[in-house]
Amino acid sequence: MSEKRKFQAIKGTRDLLPPDTELWNRVEQTARQVFTTYGFGEIRPPIFEPTELFARSIGLDTDVVSKEMYTFADRDETSVSLRPEATASVCRAYIEHGMHALPQPVRLFYTGPMFRRERPQKGRYRQFYQIGAEIIEALQQGQGGSKDIPKDAAIDAELLEMLMAFFARLELHSVQLEINSIGDRNCRPKYVELLRAELLKVKDQLGQDSQRRIDTNPLRVLDSKLESEQAIIATLPRISDHLCADCAAHYAELKRQLDLRGVTYKENWRLVRGLDYYMRTTFEITAQGLGSQNAVCGGGRYDGLVELLGGQPAKGIGFAIGEDRLILSLQEAGKADVPKGRDVYIAWMGATAQATAIRIAKVLRENGFRVELPPVEQKFGKTLGQADKLGSRYALILGEDEIASGQWTLKTLADGSQTKFTEPQLLDFLRG
Ligand code: ATP
Ligand code: MG
């Protein structure tokens, strides 16, 4: 006899089940509704791509590319990876489909699974879900430079306005938007060198991770949550004091635009992003009730990324919401109510009642009600117990008497009260 093996979902992955999936659907539906009103269309890129696409865009020195990707050789030996994020795919698609020829900017959103080999914990999974959006704009002849700043900043601000409108629509009010500017290729390298020099002076007082990052990615030291490093980090030079004139003007205009739109935000000079391609505007949104995994959204501007991936020069900005964490946060905030159980359980007995039960079940379902119709006849006592267990709101009782008189009995399960209705009266009552 062959041994029975019990299979389990792979570590860091999980099944999303009802009734939670109702909430997931509501969140995605809300994103679709809100984003559509801001002119976004949906893109569904594949979940695996050439490894090179991620390596080039996200950067080789990032944790994501250096150790978190699921990478394998395809049959023809090309290296492919499960996507750790989707911005690179959206840019690849923008180039591949010649979207620079469409009216600019192009606004796209996506939802779907991402994959990163991280240590699983609350709010951190190896397969997780993101809802994201990107605004990409090919540079036209004569465009670019300082005169674009008001337009770029307005695009950034509108994207953030939309993001906050989405959270508001979900009634998640505990979210906090933090913004920063991390400069561009003119000013950031000089700041990074200054930061590196200052960090070297205090190297002995830093933890191992930060010591390593002095070499590989000094900006990431600012991100450190290590208690012993906080006092030192507070004394480090701030990028806001070292932005070039254009970056400073862009950041100032972004803040003015956010004020104009009534979007509240907090400035956080230590906010840097883990992916290489960001410049100028960066932001993060945190929510309550998530412990240390409290970032529900991250994003920023990535002018130059499309070109880096082989396209015409273009600007871009986008965000990715961590849907798993958003769901947790909604549940913590008590905003996770979804319809459960059934609206109507049809308790029928007898052959003539069955025909009526089948017919009325169909009518009710056509009207959008969630209906449970027992497949075989059951004693009323048993069937009403079943209706209760399923969390039904009403039981519609159809016995020989009800069929004969045309007066059906509707029982409200919460208080046990009963009312008689004819069929048209019943439909009117249920439709409210
Ligand atoms: P973190 O600092 O928490 O690792 P990140 O900076 O790596 O986040 P991004 O790459 O900016 O995250 O992705 C955007 C959002 O996706 C995050 O704010 C978070 O909500 C979510 N996210 C990222 N990694 C995971 C994961 N492993 N599990 C669940 N959600 C995740
Ligand atoms: Mg991460």
Tab-separated table of C-alpha atoms and ligand atoms in Angstrom:
chain	number	residue	atom	x	y	z
A	1	MET	CA	0.000	0.000	0.000
A	2	SER	CA	1.382	3.399	-0.890
A	3	GLU	CA	2.072	5.749	1.977
A	4	LYS	CA	-0.431	8.565	2.361
A	5	ARG	CA	1.220	11.935	2.057
A	6	LYS	CA	-0.365	15.059	3.444
A	7	PHE	CA	0.435	18.061	1.321
A	8	GLN	CA	0.735	21.528	2.764
A	9	ALA	CA	1.078	24.933	1.182
A	10	ILE	CA	4.734	25.919	0.805
A	11	LYS	CA	6.187	28.050	3.616
A	12	GLY	CA	5.377	31.714	3.096
A	13	THR	CA	2.403	30.958	0.832
A	14	ARG	CA	-1.188	30.537	1.929
A	15	ASP	CA	-4.694	29.867	0.738
A	16	LEU	CA	-7.063	32.807	0.776
A	17	LEU	CA	-10.461	31.439	1.715
A	18	PRO	CA	-14.075	32.576	2.040
A	19	PRO	CA	-15.312	34.703	3.676
A	20	ASP	CA	-11.962	36.608	3.577
A	21	THR	CA	-11.879	36.432	-0.212
A	22	GLU	CA	-15.062	38.559	-0.226
A	23	LEU	CA	-13.019	41.295	1.420
A	24	TRP	CA	-10.153	40.827	-1.052
A	25	ASN	CA	-12.627	41.217	-3.891
A	26	ARG	CA	-14.137	44.323	-2.332
A	27	VAL	CA	-10.693	45.894	-1.979
A	28	GLU	CA	-9.765	45.113	-5.590
A	29	GLN	CA	-13.143	46.296	-6.827
A	30	THR	CA	-12.719	49.564	-4.930
A	31	ALA	CA	-9.269	50.036	-6.473
A	32	ARG	CA	-10.732	49.468	-9.951
A	33	GLN	CA	-13.528	51.955	-9.318
A	34	VAL	CA	-11.356	54.705	-7.866
A	35	PHE	CA	-8.447	54.308	-10.294
A	36	THR	CA	-10.789	54.271	-13.298
A	37	THR	CA	-12.177	57.655	-12.274
A	38	TYR	CA	-8.612	59.003	-12.488
A	39	GLY	CA	-8.179	57.727	-16.044
A	40	PHE	CA	-6.292	54.497	-15.345
A	41	GLY	CA	-6.721	51.325	-17.387
A	42	GLU	CA	-5.859	47.833	-16.209
A	43	ILE	CA	-2.783	45.922	-17.362
A	44	ARG	CA	-2.227	42.216	-16.662
A	45	PRO	CA	1.413	41.382	-17.264
A	46	PRO	CA	2.761	37.823	-16.937
A	47	ILE	CA	4.049	36.669	-13.553
A	48	PHE	CA	7.431	35.607	-14.876
A	49	GLU	CA	9.877	37.563	-16.936
A	50	PRO	CA	13.535	37.394	-17.967
A	51	THR	CA	15.683	37.677	-14.810
A	52	GLU	CA	17.651	40.395	-16.568
A	53	LEU	CA	14.597	42.695	-16.616
A	54	PHE	CA	14.486	42.777	-12.806
A	55	ALA	CA	18.253	42.779	-12.352
A	56	ARG	CA	18.617	45.824	-14.564
A	57	SER	CA	15.711	47.841	-13.187
A	58	ILE	CA	15.626	47.016	-9.483
A	59	GLY	CA	19.415	46.864	-9.197
A	60	LEU	CA	21.918	44.099	-8.438
A	61	ASP	CA	22.840	45.430	-4.997
A	62	THR	CA	19.297	45.363	-3.678
A	63	ASP	CA	18.089	42.613	-1.337
A	64	VAL	CA	15.259	41.846	-3.734
A	65	VAL	CA	17.534	40.940	-6.634
A	66	SER	CA	20.557	39.644	-4.750
A	67	LYS	CA	18.738	37.135	-2.575
A	68	GLU	CA	14.941	37.190	-2.733
A	69	MET	CA	13.988	36.279	-6.302
A	70	TYR	CA	12.702	32.881	-7.380
A	71	THR	CA	14.924	32.281	-10.374
A	72	PHE	CA	15.160	29.224	-12.598
A	73	ALA	CA	16.456	28.192	-15.967
A	74	ASP	CA	13.756	27.668	-18.554
A	75	ARG	CA	13.974	24.758	-21.026
A	76	ASP	CA	16.090	26.787	-23.424
A	77	GLU	CA	18.361	27.776	-20.529
A	78	THR	CA	17.267	31.408	-20.397
A	79	SER	CA	17.095	32.578	-16.810
A	80	VAL	CA	13.586	33.585	-15.783
A	81	SER	CA	12.256	34.874	-12.445
A	82	LEU	CA	8.899	35.080	-10.759
A	83	ARG	CA	8.159	38.790	-10.548
A	84	PRO	CA	9.121	40.391	-7.198
A	85	GLU	CA	7.233	43.548	-8.240
A	86	ALA	CA	5.498	44.775	-11.370
A	87	THR	CA	6.891	48.197	-12.297
A	88	ALA	CA	9.593	46.650	-14.480
A	89	SER	CA	6.962	44.573	-16.306
A	90	VAL	CA	4.750	47.603	-16.886
A	91	CYS	CA	7.699	49.532	-18.339
A	92	ARG	CA	8.625	46.548	-20.507
A	93	ALA	CA	5.050	46.380	-21.777
A	94	TYR	CA	4.992	50.149	-22.396
A	95	ILE	CA	8.028	49.771	-24.640
A	96	GLU	CA	6.977	46.498	-26.275
A	97	HIS	CA	3.562	47.850	-27.297
A	98	GLY	CA	4.830	51.245	-28.439
A	99	MET	CA	2.686	53.059	-25.884
A	100	HIS	CA	4.765	56.216	-26.397
A	101	ALA	CA	2.574	56.721	-29.490
A	102	LEU	CA	-0.586	56.924	-27.350
A	103	PRO	CA	-1.762	60.201	-25.793
A	104	GLN	CA	0.627	60.851	-22.885
A	105	PRO	CA	0.868	60.207	-20.036
A	106	VAL	CA	-0.262	56.582	-20.043
A	107	ARG	CA	-1.941	55.517	-16.809
A	108	LEU	CA	-2.020	51.816	-15.916
A	109	PHE	CA	-2.915	49.820	-12.834
A	110	TYR	CA	-2.533	46.153	-11.924
A	111	THR	CA	-3.368	43.682	-9.175
A	112	GLY	CA	-1.802	40.301	-8.582
A	113	PRO	CA	0.726	38.089	-6.817
A	114	MET	CA	4.413	38.950	-6.334
A	115	PHE	CA	7.130	36.609	-5.105
A	116	ARG	CA	10.044	37.259	-2.765
A	117	ARG	CA	11.984	34.695	-0.750
A	118	GLU	CA	11.803	36.513	2.586
A	119	ARG	CA	11.507	35.260	6.151
A	120	PRO	CA	7.751	34.716	6.592
A	121	GLN	CA	6.098	36.578	9.468
A	122	LYS	CA	2.940	38.571	10.110
A	123	GLY	CA	2.404	40.766	7.052
A	124	ARG	CA	5.357	39.243	5.202
A	125	TYR	CA	4.878	36.356	2.804
A	126	ARG	CA	6.754	34.742	-0.056
A	127	GLN	CA	3.737	35.010	-2.295
A	128	PHE	CA	1.998	38.269	-1.557
A	129	TYR	CA	-0.325	40.538	-3.480
A	130	GLN	CA	0.035	44.060	-4.709
A	131	ILE	CA	-2.293	46.623	-6.169
A	132	GLY	CA	-0.235	49.126	-8.077
A	133	ALA	CA	-0.437	51.954	-10.559
A	134	GLU	CA	2.027	53.648	-12.887
A	135	ILE	CA	1.970	56.894	-14.856
A	136	ILE	CA	4.441	56.863	-17.743
A	137	GLU	CA	5.065	59.768	-20.074
A	138	ALA	CA	7.362	59.667	-23.092
A	139	LEU	CA	9.368	62.858	-23.511
A	140	GLN	CA	8.290	64.790	-26.584
A	141	GLN	CA	10.632	66.912	-28.686
A	142	GLY	CA	11.837	69.936	-26.742
A	143	GLN	CA	10.480	68.616	-23.454
A	144	GLY	CA	12.449	68.088	-20.296
A	145	GLY	CA	14.352	70.296	-17.901
A	146	SER	CA	13.241	72.869	-15.348
A	147	LYS	CA	10.099	73.998	-17.177
A	148	ASP	CA	8.499	70.573	-16.665
A	149	ILE	CA	8.655	70.838	-12.888
A	150	PRO	CA	5.120	72.211	-12.272
A	151	LYS	CA	3.621	69.506	-14.491
A	152	ASP	CA	5.650	66.657	-12.974
A	153	ALA	CA	4.829	67.764	-9.442
A	154	ALA	CA	1.118	67.998	-10.298
A	155	ILE	CA	1.200	64.455	-11.694
A	156	ASP	CA	2.879	63.226	-8.507
A	157	ALA	CA	0.331	65.035	-6.353
A	158	GLU	CA	-2.653	63.710	-8.286
A	159	LEU	CA	-1.353	60.154	-7.930
A	160	LEU	CA	-1.079	60.648	-4.162
A	161	GLU	CA	-4.530	62.227	-4.058
A	162	MET	CA	-5.911	59.119	-5.791
A	163	LEU	CA	-4.114	56.828	-3.367
A	164	MET	CA	-5.558	58.618	-0.373
A	165	ALA	CA	-9.018	58.639	-2.011
A	166	PHE	CA	-8.731	54.853	-2.299
A	167	PHE	CA	-7.935	54.411	1.407
A	168	ALA	CA	-10.713	56.837	2.315
A	169	ARG	CA	-13.197	54.867	0.167
A	170	LEU	CA	-12.266	51.766	2.193
A	171	GLU	CA	-12.815	53.843	5.339
A	172	LEU	CA	-9.296	53.110	6.521
A	173	HIS	CA	-8.623	56.381	8.275
A	174	SER	CA	-5.552	55.416	10.291
A	175	VAL	CA	-3.204	55.691	7.319
A	176	GLN	CA	-0.328	58.144	7.304
A	177	LEU	CA	1.343	59.398	4.134
A	178	GLU	CA	5.047	60.177	4.409
A	179	ILE	CA	6.949	61.896	1.632
A	180	ASN	CA	10.538	62.726	0.807
A	181	SER	CA	12.700	63.743	-2.111
A	182	ILE	CA	15.784	61.635	-2.711
A	183	GLY	CA	17.249	63.910	-5.395
A	184	ASP	CA	18.349	62.876	-8.846
A	185	ARG	CA	21.520	61.909	-10.650
A	186	ASN	CA	22.844	65.463	-10.348
A	187	CYS	CA	22.638	65.841	-6.612
A	188	ARG	CA	22.203	62.404	-5.060
A	189	PRO	CA	25.702	61.009	-5.816
A	190	LYS	CA	27.316	63.973	-4.017
A	191	TYR	CA	24.996	63.532	-1.051
A	192	VAL	CA	25.674	59.773	-0.941
A	193	GLU	CA	29.413	60.451	-0.836
A	194	LEU	CA	28.943	62.939	1.992
A	195	LEU	CA	26.774	60.434	3.840
A	196	ARG	CA	29.343	57.697	3.312
A	197	ALA	CA	32.121	59.907	4.689
A	198	GLU	CA	30.064	60.749	7.781
A	199	LEU	CA	29.089	57.111	8.283
A	200	LEU	CA	32.730	55.998	8.108
A	201	LYS	CA	33.476	58.310	11.040
A	202	VAL	CA	30.955	56.487	13.220
A	203	LYS	CA	31.365	53.013	11.702
A	204	ASP	CA	32.339	51.380	15.050
A	205	GLN	CA	29.029	52.398	16.593
A	206	LEU	CA	26.917	50.849	13.834
A	207	GLY	CA	25.501	47.345	13.565
A	208	GLN	CA	26.732	44.818	11.007
A	209	ASP	CA	24.042	45.483	8.409
A	210	SER	CA	24.676	49.209	8.421
A	211	GLN	CA	28.460	48.724	8.342
A	212	ARG	CA	28.035	46.654	5.190
A	213	ARG	CA	25.692	49.233	3.682
A	214	ILE	CA	28.262	52.021	4.023
A	215	ASP	CA	29.882	50.291	1.069
A	216	THR	CA	26.966	48.918	-0.885
A	217	ASN	CA	24.099	51.350	-0.305
A	218	PRO	CA	24.635	54.072	2.338
A	219	LEU	CA	21.114	55.486	1.864
A	220	ARG	CA	19.671	52.285	3.291
A	221	VAL	CA	21.343	53.023	6.639
A	222	LEU	CA	18.768	55.794	7.091
A	223	ASP	CA	16.100	53.108	6.920
A	224	SER	CA	17.526	51.243	9.919
A	225	LYS	CA	15.159	50.388	12.745
A	226	LEU	CA	18.004	49.309	15.080
A	227	GLU	CA	17.488	51.090	18.413
A	228	SER	CA	21.205	51.617	19.078
A	229	GLU	CA	21.673	53.455	15.764
A	230	GLN	CA	18.846	55.957	16.074
A	231	ALA	CA	20.773	58.683	17.928
A	232	ILE	CA	23.627	58.503	15.413
A	233	ILE	CA	21.322	58.596	12.409
A	234	ALA	CA	19.646	61.716	13.777
A	235	THR	CA	22.956	63.610	13.423
A	236	LEU	CA	23.605	62.589	9.798
A	237	PRO	CA	23.379	65.095	6.938
A	238	ARG	CA	19.893	65.356	5.411
A	239	ILE	CA	19.310	65.172	1.689
A	240	SER	CA	16.861	68.072	1.792
A	241	ASP	CA	19.864	70.336	2.519
A	242	HIS	CA	21.698	68.967	-0.514
A	243	LEU	CA	19.112	68.885	-3.296
A	244	CYS	CA	20.007	70.614	-6.559
A	245	ALA	CA	17.864	73.601	-7.592
A	246	ASP	CA	15.512	71.554	-9.813
A	247	CYS	CA	14.962	68.812	-7.232
A	248	ALA	CA	14.339	71.412	-4.524
A	249	ALA	CA	11.841	73.237	-6.781
A	250	HIS	CA	10.076	69.973	-7.626
A	251	TYR	CA	9.779	69.017	-3.956
A	252	ALA	CA	8.466	72.459	-2.981
A	253	GLU	CA	5.905	72.369	-5.799
A	254	LEU	CA	4.834	68.841	-4.811
A	255	LYS	CA	4.061	70.043	-1.282
A	256	ARG	CA	2.172	73.056	-2.609
A	257	GLN	CA	0.136	70.789	-4.901
A	258	LEU	CA	-0.671	68.387	-2.063
A	259	ASP	CA	-1.877	71.297	0.071
A	260	LEU	CA	-3.984	72.522	-2.847
A	261	ARG	CA	-5.658	69.098	-2.979
A	262	GLY	CA	-6.136	68.818	0.768
A	263	VAL	CA	-3.872	65.778	0.988
A	264	THR	CA	-2.264	65.576	4.413
A	265	TYR	CA	1.284	64.252	4.661
A	266	LYS	CA	4.290	64.122	6.900
A	267	GLU	CA	7.809	64.782	5.669
A	268	ASN	CA	10.304	62.069	6.541
A	269	TRP	CA	13.881	62.799	5.542
A	270	ARG	CA	14.878	59.206	6.351
A	271	LEU	CA	12.472	57.714	3.844
A	272	VAL	CA	14.479	55.967	1.131
A	273	ARG	CA	13.291	53.174	-1.084
A	274	GLY	CA	14.766	49.702	-1.425
A	275	LEU	CA	14.810	49.689	-5.219
A	276	ASP	CA	17.461	51.542	-7.211
A	277	TYR	CA	15.325	53.225	-9.825
A	278	TYR	CA	13.626	55.890	-7.730
A	279	MET	CA	14.436	59.613	-7.894
A	280	ARG	CA	12.985	62.828	-6.450
A	281	THR	CA	9.511	62.081	-5.085
A	282	THR	CA	9.383	59.030	-2.809
A	283	PHE	CA	6.604	58.124	-0.436
A	284	GLU	CA	5.312	55.467	1.865
A	285	ILE	CA	1.993	54.907	3.595
A	286	THR	CA	1.819	53.259	6.989
A	287	ALA	CA	-1.227	51.817	8.711
A	288	GLN	CA	-1.982	50.809	12.270
A	289	GLY	CA	-2.252	47.374	13.821
A	290	LEU	CA	0.487	45.764	11.737
A	291	GLY	CA	3.434	45.681	14.141
A	292	SER	CA	6.758	46.280	12.440
A	293	GLN	CA	5.393	45.404	8.970
A	294	ASN	CA	3.377	48.607	8.952
A	295	ALA	CA	4.105	49.876	5.428
A	296	VAL	CA	1.016	49.289	3.286
A	297	CYS	CA	2.226	51.182	0.252
A	298	GLY	CA	5.454	52.412	-1.244
A	299	GLY	CA	6.310	54.269	-4.369
A	300	GLY	CA	8.090	57.047	-6.133
A	301	ARG	CA	9.225	58.718	-9.311
A	302	TYR	CA	11.409	56.802	-11.727
A	303	ASP	CA	12.269	59.077	-14.681
A	304	GLY	CA	14.826	57.248	-16.806
A	305	LEU	CA	13.705	53.689	-16.048
A	306	VAL	CA	11.975	53.168	-19.406
A	307	GLU	CA	15.119	54.337	-21.184
A	308	LEU	CA	17.265	52.060	-19.021
A	309	LEU	CA	15.107	49.170	-20.239
A	310	GLY	CA	15.676	50.080	-23.874
A	311	GLY	CA	12.813	52.478	-24.581
A	312	GLN	CA	12.593	56.116	-25.652
A	313	PRO	CA	13.321	58.637	-22.871
A	314	ALA	CA	10.300	58.778	-20.543
A	315	LYS	CA	9.264	59.844	-17.095
A	316	GLY	CA	7.360	57.754	-14.636
A	317	ILE	CA	5.894	57.529	-11.175
A	318	GLY	CA	4.039	54.742	-9.444
A	319	PHE	CA	3.134	52.959	-6.269
A	320	ALA	CA	2.471	49.470	-4.992
A	321	ILE	CA	0.039	48.737	-2.199
A	322	GLY	CA	0.657	45.583	-0.146
A	323	GLU	CA	-2.796	44.030	-0.304
A	324	ASP	CA	-2.130	41.380	2.381
A	325	ARG	CA	-1.204	44.098	4.865
A	326	LEU	CA	-4.075	46.312	3.766
A	327	ILE	CA	-6.498	43.452	4.468
A	328	LEU	CA	-4.944	42.867	7.921
A	329	SER	CA	-5.248	46.545	8.672
A	330	LEU	CA	-8.906	46.662	7.609
A	331	GLN	CA	-9.603	43.691	9.861
A	332	GLU	CA	-7.807	45.362	12.794
A	333	ALA	CA	-9.772	48.565	12.191
A	334	GLY	CA	-13.094	46.724	12.148
A	335	LYS	CA	-13.692	47.685	8.509
A	336	ALA	CA	-13.732	44.146	7.227
A	337	ASP	CA	-17.456	43.471	7.274
A	338	VAL	CA	-18.533	41.403	4.340
A	339	PRO	CA	-21.855	39.674	3.776
A	340	LYS	CA	-21.689	36.200	5.290
A	341	GLY	CA	-24.017	33.234	5.158
A	342	ARG	CA	-27.219	33.245	3.117
A	343	ASP	CA	-30.024	35.700	2.678
A	344	VAL	CA	-32.723	33.076	2.319
A	345	TYR	CA	-32.760	29.394	3.231
A	346	ILE	CA	-35.646	27.579	1.579
A	347	ALA	CA	-37.117	24.942	3.884
A	348	TRP	CA	-39.430	22.803	1.765
A	349	MET	CA	-41.359	19.571	2.325
A	350	GLY	CA	-43.379	17.567	-0.190
A	351	ALA	CA	-43.249	17.050	-3.962
A	352	THR	CA	-45.428	20.045	-4.929
A	353	ALA	CA	-43.470	22.284	-2.569
A	354	GLN	CA	-40.226	21.166	-4.221
A	355	ALA	CA	-41.318	22.469	-7.623
A	356	THR	CA	-42.258	25.834	-6.085
A	357	ALA	CA	-39.021	25.897	-4.062
A	358	ILE	CA	-36.904	25.335	-7.185
A	359	ARG	CA	-38.788	28.053	-9.060
A	360	ILE	CA	-38.630	30.670	-6.295
A	361	ALA	CA	-34.940	29.909	-5.598
A	362	LYS	CA	-34.198	30.784	-9.212
A	363	VAL	CA	-36.238	34.009	-9.040
A	364	LEU	CA	-34.513	35.102	-5.819
A	365	ARG	CA	-31.044	34.354	-7.223
A	366	GLU	CA	-31.877	36.348	-10.356
A	367	ASN	CA	-32.644	39.206	-7.971
A	368	GLY	CA	-29.171	38.882	-6.444
A	369	PHE	CA	-30.080	37.118	-3.198
A	370	ARG	CA	-27.844	34.402	-1.765
A	371	VAL	CA	-30.095	31.383	-1.536
A	372	GLU	CA	-29.638	27.907	-0.075
A	373	LEU	CA	-31.940	25.233	-1.449
A	374	PRO	CA	-31.629	21.825	0.247
A	375	PRO	CA	-31.270	19.157	-2.450
A	376	VAL	CA	-33.545	16.664	-0.698
A	377	GLU	CA	-36.538	16.939	1.591
A	378	GLN	CA	-35.717	17.348	5.282
A	379	LYS	CA	-37.790	17.564	8.430
A	380	PHE	CA	-38.487	21.234	9.295
A	381	GLY	CA	-36.676	20.956	12.636
A	382	LYS	CA	-33.476	19.754	11.016
A	383	THR	CA	-33.671	22.115	8.097
A	384	LEU	CA	-34.149	25.191	10.312
A	385	GLY	CA	-31.115	24.168	12.389
A	386	GLN	CA	-29.137	23.969	9.153
A	387	ALA	CA	-30.392	27.430	8.098
A	388	ASP	CA	-29.128	28.794	11.413
A	389	LYS	CA	-25.686	27.182	11.067
A	390	LEU	CA	-25.273	28.693	7.617
A	391	GLY	CA	-25.902	32.135	9.088
A	392	SER	CA	-29.061	32.643	7.039
A	393	ARG	CA	-31.060	35.795	7.576
A	394	TYR	CA	-34.436	34.287	6.686
A	395	ALA	CA	-35.934	30.851	6.279
A	396	LEU	CA	-38.701	30.600	3.716
A	397	ILE	CA	-40.998	27.791	4.820
A	398	LEU	CA	-42.806	25.951	2.046
A	399	GLY	CA	-44.985	23.042	3.211
A	400	GLU	CA	-48.210	21.553	1.840
A	401	ASP	CA	-50.280	24.219	3.690
A	402	GLU	CA	-48.284	27.124	2.273
A	403	ILE	CA	-48.543	25.795	-1.273
A	404	ALA	CA	-52.288	25.180	-0.947
A	405	SER	CA	-53.085	28.635	0.482
A	406	GLY	CA	-50.510	30.671	-1.489
A	407	GLN	CA	-49.537	32.249	1.843
A	408	TRP	CA	-45.839	31.546	2.440
A	409	THR	CA	-44.137	31.753	5.819
A	410	LEU	CA	-40.975	33.821	6.195
A	411	LYS	CA	-39.100	33.302	9.441
A	412	THR	CA	-36.525	35.825	10.652
A	413	LEU	CA	-33.859	33.664	12.248
A	414	ALA	CA	-32.424	36.333	14.554
A	415	ASP	CA	-35.642	36.689	16.604
A	416	GLY	CA	-37.758	33.761	15.431
A	417	SER	CA	-40.617	36.001	14.267
A	418	GLN	CA	-42.765	34.800	11.359
A	419	THR	CA	-44.761	36.660	8.699
A	420	LYS	CA	-47.105	35.403	5.980
A	421	PHE	CA	-46.580	36.656	2.429
A	422	THR	CA	-47.928	35.954	-1.031
A	423	GLU	CA	-45.186	35.529	-3.635
A	424	PRO	CA	-45.316	39.157	-4.941
A	425	GLN	CA	-45.450	40.492	-1.348
A	426	LEU	CA	-42.394	38.390	-0.456
A	427	LEU	CA	-40.364	39.777	-3.352
A	428	ASP	CA	-41.355	43.350	-2.465
A	429	PHE	CA	-40.412	42.762	1.158
A	430	LEU	CA	-37.009	41.243	0.383
A	431	ARG	CA	-36.143	43.921	-2.149
A	432	GLY	CA	-36.735	46.445	0.625
B	1	ATP	P1	9.251	46.306	3.451
B	1	ATP	O1	10.107	47.453	3.851
B	1	ATP	O2	8.111	46.063	4.375
B	1	ATP	O3	10.048	45.076	3.164
B	1	ATP	P2	9.389	47.010	0.695
B	1	ATP	O4	10.002	48.350	0.717
B	1	ATP	O5	10.239	45.835	0.389
B	1	ATP	O6	8.582	46.743	2.071
B	1	ATP	P3	7.968	47.548	-1.751
B	1	ATP	O7	8.912	46.832	-2.630
B	1	ATP	O8	7.974	49.014	-1.771
B	1	ATP	O9	8.134	47.005	-0.257
B	1	ATP	O10	6.491	47.006	-2.004
B	1	ATP	C1	5.345	47.811	-1.722
B	1	ATP	C2	4.475	47.201	-0.650
B	1	ATP	O11	4.314	45.793	-0.862
B	1	ATP	C3	5.044	47.289	0.745
B	1	ATP	O12	4.765	48.546	1.315
B	1	ATP	C4	4.302	46.181	1.458
B	1	ATP	O13	3.026	46.606	1.873
B	1	ATP	C5	4.150	45.145	0.384
B	1	ATP	N1	5.130	44.057	0.546
B	1	ATP	C6	6.439	44.049	0.181
B	1	ATP	N2	7.001	42.856	0.456
B	1	ATP	C7	6.025	42.091	1.021
B	1	ATP	C8	5.957	40.756	1.520
B	1	ATP	N3	7.019	39.946	1.488
B	1	ATP	N4	4.782	40.307	2.035
B	1	ATP	C9	3.685	41.098	2.061
B	1	ATP	N5	3.682	42.363	1.595
B	1	ATP	C10	4.831	42.861	1.086
B	2	MG	MG	11.214	44.416	1.579
